[in-house]
PDB file of C-alpha atoms in Angstrom:
ATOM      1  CA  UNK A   1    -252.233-205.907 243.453  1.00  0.00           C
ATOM      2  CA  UNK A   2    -253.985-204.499 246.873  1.00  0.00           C
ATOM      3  CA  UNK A   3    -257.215-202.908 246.560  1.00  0.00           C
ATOM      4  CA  UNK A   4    -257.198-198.989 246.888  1.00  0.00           C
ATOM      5  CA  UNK A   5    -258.516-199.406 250.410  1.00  0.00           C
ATOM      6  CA  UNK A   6    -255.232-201.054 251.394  1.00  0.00           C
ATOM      7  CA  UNK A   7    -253.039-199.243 250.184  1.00  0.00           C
ATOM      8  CA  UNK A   8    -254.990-196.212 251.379  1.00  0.00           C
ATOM      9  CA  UNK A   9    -254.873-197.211 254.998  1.00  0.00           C
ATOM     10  CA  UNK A  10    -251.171-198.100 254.054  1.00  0.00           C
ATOM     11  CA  UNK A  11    -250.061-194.370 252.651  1.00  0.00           C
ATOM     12  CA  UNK A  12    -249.790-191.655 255.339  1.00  0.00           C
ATOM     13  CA  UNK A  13    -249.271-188.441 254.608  1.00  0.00           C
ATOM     14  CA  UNK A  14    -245.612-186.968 256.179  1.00  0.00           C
ATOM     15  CA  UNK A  15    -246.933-184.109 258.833  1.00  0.00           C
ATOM     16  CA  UNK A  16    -243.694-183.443 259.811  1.00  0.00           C
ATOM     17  CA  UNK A  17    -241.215-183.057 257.527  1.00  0.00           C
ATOM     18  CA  UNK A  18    -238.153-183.339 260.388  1.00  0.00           C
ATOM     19  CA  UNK A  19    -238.842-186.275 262.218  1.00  0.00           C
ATOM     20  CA  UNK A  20    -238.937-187.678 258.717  1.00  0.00           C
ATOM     21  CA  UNK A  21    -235.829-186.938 257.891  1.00  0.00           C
ATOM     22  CA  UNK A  22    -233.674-190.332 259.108  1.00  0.00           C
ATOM     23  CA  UNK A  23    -236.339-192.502 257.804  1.00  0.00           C
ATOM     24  CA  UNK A  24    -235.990-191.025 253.815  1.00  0.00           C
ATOM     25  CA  UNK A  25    -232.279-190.607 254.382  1.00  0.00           C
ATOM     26  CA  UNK A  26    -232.395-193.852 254.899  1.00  0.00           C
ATOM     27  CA  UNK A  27    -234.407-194.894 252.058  1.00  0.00           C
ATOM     28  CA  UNK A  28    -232.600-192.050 249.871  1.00  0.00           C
ATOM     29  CA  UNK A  29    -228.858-194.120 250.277  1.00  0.00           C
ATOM     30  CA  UNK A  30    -231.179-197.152 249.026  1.00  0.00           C
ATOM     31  CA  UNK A  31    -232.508-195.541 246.020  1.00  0.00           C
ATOM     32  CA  UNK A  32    -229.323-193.747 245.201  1.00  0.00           C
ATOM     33  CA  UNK A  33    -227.098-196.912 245.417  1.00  0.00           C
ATOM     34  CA  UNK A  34    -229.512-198.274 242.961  1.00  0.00           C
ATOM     35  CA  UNK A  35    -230.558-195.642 240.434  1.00  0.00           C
ATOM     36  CA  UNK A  36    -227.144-193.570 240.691  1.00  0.00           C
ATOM     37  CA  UNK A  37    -224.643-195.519 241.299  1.00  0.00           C
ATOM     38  CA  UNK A  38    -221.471-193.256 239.990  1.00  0.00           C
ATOM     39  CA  UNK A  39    -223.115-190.667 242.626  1.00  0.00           C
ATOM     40  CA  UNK A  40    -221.998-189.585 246.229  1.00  0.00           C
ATOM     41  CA  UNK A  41    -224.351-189.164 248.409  1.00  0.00           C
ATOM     42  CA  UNK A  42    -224.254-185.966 250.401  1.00  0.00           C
ATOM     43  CA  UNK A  43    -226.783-185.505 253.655  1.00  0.00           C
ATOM     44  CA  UNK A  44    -226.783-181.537 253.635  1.00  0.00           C
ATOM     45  CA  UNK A  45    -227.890-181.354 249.667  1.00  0.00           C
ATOM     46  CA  UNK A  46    -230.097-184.331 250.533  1.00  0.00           C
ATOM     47  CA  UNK A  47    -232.065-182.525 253.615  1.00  0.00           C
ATOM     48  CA  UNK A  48    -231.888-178.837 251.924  1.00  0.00           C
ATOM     49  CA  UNK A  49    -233.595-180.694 248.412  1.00  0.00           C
ATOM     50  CA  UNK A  50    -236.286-182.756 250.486  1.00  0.00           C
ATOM     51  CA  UNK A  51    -236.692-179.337 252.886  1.00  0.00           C
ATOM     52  CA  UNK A  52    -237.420-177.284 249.595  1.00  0.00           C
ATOM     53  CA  UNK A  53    -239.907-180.061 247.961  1.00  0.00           C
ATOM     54  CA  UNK A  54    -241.810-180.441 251.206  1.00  0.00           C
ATOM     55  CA  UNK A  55    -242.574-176.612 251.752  1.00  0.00           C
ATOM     56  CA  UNK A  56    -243.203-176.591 247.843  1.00  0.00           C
ATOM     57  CA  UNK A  57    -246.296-179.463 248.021  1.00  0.00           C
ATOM     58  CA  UNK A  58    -246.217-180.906 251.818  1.00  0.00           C
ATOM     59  CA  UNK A  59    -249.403-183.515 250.705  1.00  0.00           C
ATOM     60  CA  UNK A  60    -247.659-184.686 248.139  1.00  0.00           C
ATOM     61  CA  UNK A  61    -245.030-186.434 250.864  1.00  0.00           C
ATOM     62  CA  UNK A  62    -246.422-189.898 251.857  1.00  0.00           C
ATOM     63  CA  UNK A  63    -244.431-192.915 254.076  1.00  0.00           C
ATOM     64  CA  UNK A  64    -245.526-196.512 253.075  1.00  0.00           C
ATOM     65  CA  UNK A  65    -246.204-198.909 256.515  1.00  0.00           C
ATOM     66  CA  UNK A  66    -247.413-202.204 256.843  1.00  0.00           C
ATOM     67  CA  UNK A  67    -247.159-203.704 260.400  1.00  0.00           C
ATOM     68  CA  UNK A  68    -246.390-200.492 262.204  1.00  0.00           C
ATOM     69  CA  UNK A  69    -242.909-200.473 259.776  1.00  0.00           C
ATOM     70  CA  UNK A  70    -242.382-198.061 257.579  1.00  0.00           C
ATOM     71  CA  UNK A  71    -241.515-199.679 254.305  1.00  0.00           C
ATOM     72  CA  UNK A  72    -241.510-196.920 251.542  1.00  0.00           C
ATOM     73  CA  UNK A  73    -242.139-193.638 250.565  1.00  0.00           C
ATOM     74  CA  UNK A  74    -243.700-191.676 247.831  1.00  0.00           C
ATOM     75  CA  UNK A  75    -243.650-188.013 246.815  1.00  0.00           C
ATOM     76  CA  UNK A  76    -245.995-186.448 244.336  1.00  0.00           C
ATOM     77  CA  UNK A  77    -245.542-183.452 242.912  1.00  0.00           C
ATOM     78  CA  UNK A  78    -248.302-180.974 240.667  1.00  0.00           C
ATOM     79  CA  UNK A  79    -246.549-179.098 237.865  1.00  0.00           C
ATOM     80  CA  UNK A  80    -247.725-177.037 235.172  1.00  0.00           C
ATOM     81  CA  UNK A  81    -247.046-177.717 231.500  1.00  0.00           C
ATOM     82  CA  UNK A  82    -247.322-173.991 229.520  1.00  0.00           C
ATOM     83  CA  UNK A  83    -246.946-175.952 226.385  1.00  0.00           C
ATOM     84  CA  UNK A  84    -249.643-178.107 226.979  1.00  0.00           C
ATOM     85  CA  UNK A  85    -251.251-175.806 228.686  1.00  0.00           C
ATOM     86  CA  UNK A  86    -252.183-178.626 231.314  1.00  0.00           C
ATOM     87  CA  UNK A  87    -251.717-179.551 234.673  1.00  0.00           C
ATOM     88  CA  UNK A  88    -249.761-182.397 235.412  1.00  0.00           C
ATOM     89  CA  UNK A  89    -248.570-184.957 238.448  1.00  0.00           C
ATOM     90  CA  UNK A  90    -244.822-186.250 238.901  1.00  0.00           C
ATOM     91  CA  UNK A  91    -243.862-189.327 240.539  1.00  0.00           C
ATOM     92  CA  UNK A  92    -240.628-187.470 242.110  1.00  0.00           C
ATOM     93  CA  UNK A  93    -239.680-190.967 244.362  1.00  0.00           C
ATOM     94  CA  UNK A  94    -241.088-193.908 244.637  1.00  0.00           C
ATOM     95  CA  UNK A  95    -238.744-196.195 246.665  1.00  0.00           C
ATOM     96  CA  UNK A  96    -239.653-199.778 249.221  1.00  0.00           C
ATOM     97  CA  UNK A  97    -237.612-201.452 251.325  1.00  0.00           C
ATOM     98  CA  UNK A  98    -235.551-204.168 249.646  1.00  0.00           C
ATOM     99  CA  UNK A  99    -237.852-206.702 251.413  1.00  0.00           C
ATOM    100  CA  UNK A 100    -240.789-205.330 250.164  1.00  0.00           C
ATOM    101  CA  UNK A 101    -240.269-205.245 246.121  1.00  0.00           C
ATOM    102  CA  UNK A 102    -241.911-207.752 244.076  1.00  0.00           C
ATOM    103  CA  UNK A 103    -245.003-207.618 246.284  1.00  0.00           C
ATOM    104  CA  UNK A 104    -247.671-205.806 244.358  1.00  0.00           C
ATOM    105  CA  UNK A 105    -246.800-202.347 246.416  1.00  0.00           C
ATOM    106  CA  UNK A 106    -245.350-200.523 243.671  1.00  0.00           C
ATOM    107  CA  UNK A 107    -248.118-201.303 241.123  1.00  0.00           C
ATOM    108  CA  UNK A 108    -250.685-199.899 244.090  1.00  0.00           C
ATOM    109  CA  UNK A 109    -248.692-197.069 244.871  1.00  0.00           C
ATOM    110  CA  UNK A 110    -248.887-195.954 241.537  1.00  0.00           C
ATOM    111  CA  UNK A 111    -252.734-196.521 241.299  1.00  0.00           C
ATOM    112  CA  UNK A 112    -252.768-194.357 244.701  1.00  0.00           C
ATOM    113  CA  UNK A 113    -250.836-191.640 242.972  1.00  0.00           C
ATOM    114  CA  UNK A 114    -253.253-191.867 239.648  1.00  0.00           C
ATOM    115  CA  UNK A 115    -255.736-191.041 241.948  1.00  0.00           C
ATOM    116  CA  UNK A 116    -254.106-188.268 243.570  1.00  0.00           C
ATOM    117  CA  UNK A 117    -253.722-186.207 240.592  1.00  0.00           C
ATOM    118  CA  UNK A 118    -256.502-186.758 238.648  1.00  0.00           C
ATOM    119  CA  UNK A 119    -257.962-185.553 241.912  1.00  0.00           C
ATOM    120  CA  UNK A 120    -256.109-182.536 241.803  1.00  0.00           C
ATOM    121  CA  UNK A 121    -256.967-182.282 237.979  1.00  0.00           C
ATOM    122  CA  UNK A 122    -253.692-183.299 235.954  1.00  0.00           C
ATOM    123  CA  UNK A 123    -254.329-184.404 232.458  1.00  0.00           C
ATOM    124  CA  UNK A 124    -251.264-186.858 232.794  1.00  0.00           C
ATOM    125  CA  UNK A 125    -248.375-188.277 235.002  1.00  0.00           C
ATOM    126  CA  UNK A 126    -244.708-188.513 234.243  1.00  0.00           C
ATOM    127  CA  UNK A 127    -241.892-190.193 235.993  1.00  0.00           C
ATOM    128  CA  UNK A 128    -237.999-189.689 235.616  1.00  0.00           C
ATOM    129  CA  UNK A 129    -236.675-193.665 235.772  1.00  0.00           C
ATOM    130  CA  UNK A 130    -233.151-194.604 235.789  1.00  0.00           C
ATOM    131  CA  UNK A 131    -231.842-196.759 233.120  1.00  0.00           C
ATOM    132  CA  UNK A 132    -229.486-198.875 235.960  1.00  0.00           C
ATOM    133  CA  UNK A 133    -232.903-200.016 237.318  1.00  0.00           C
ATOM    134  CA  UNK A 134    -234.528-202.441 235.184  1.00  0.00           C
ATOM    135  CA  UNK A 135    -237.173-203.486 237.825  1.00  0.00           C
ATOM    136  CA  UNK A 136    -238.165-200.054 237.929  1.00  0.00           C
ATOM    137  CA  UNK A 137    -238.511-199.600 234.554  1.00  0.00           C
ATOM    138  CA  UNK A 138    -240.945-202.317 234.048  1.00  0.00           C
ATOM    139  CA  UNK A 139    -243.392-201.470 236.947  1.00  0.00           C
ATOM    140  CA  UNK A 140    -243.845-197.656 235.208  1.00  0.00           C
ATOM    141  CA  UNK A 141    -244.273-199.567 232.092  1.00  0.00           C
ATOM    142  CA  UNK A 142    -246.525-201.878 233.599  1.00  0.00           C
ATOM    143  CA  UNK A 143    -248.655-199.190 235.030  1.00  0.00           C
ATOM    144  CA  UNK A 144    -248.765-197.555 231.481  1.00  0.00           C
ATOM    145  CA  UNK A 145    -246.105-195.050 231.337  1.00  0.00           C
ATOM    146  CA  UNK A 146    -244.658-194.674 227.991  1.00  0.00           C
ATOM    147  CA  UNK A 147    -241.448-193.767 227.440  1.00  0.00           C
ATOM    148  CA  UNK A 148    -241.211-190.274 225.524  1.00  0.00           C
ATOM    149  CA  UNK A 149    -237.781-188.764 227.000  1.00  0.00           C
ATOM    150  CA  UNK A 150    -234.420-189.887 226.753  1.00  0.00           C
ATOM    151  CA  UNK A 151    -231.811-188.669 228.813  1.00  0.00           C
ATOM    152  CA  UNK A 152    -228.349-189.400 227.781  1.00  0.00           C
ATOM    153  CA  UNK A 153    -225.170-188.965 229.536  1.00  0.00           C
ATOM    154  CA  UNK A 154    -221.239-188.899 228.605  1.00  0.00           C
ATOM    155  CA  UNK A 155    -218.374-188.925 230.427  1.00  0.00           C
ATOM    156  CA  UNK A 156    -215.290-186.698 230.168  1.00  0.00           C
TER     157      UNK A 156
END
């Protein structure tokens, strides 16, 4: 696992959204081949979703580099839970290169976004994970995400 120093100088905050854009397409067509794999992908939904997040919670969009390459990205989102009556943080994407798994990012990244919202005063974290991504799986658990949703699908 890095220390939160080198991840920190590893995590850079997206400043603008649109020069962005090929770098998490690219990353998105990754992700989505793994996580959804009966899914299309389409790159007008795909900007108009990330367009809408970003201008929702722009410093909760970061790129992962090491080397002067971009290898990642992560984007954090605050919510509000009326039931709980609680602020809250949601790993919307986590995603590395394929070169890069494996490595002890993942398991910092998700210490970095610990940090970021108990900073911003969330009483928890969730995470939605997809069940055709085992590796996934185990580095929420890992990092002490229970599972407490199920999500079940079925096909006509």
């Amino acid at each position: 696992v890095h220390s939160d120093s080198y991840i920190d100088k590893l995590t850079k905050q997206i400043n603008n959204i649109n020069e962005a854009l090929s770098i998490l397409w690219e990353f998105d067509n990754d992700h989505q081949r793994i996580n959804f794999p009966k899914d299309s992908q389409n790159y007008d939904e795909f900007k108009k979703r990330i367009l809408k997040e970003y201008e929702e919670e722009p410093e909760g969009f970061f790129l992962i580099y090491d080397g002067g390459k971009v290898i990642g990205q992560l984007f954090l989102k605050i919510r509000f839970n009326l039931y709980r009556n609680k602020k809250y943080g949601e790993v919307r994407n986590i995603h590395l290169s394929p070169e890069n798994r494996g490595k002890g990012y993942g398991i910092s990244l998700l210490e970095f976004a610990d940090k970021y919202f108990k900073n911003k005063g969330c009483g928890y974290a969730l995470a939605g994970v997809s069940n055709f991504n085992p590796a996934s799986n185990t580095l929420f658990e890992k990092s002490g995400y229970e599972r407490t949703r199920i999500i079940l699908e079925k096909k006509y």
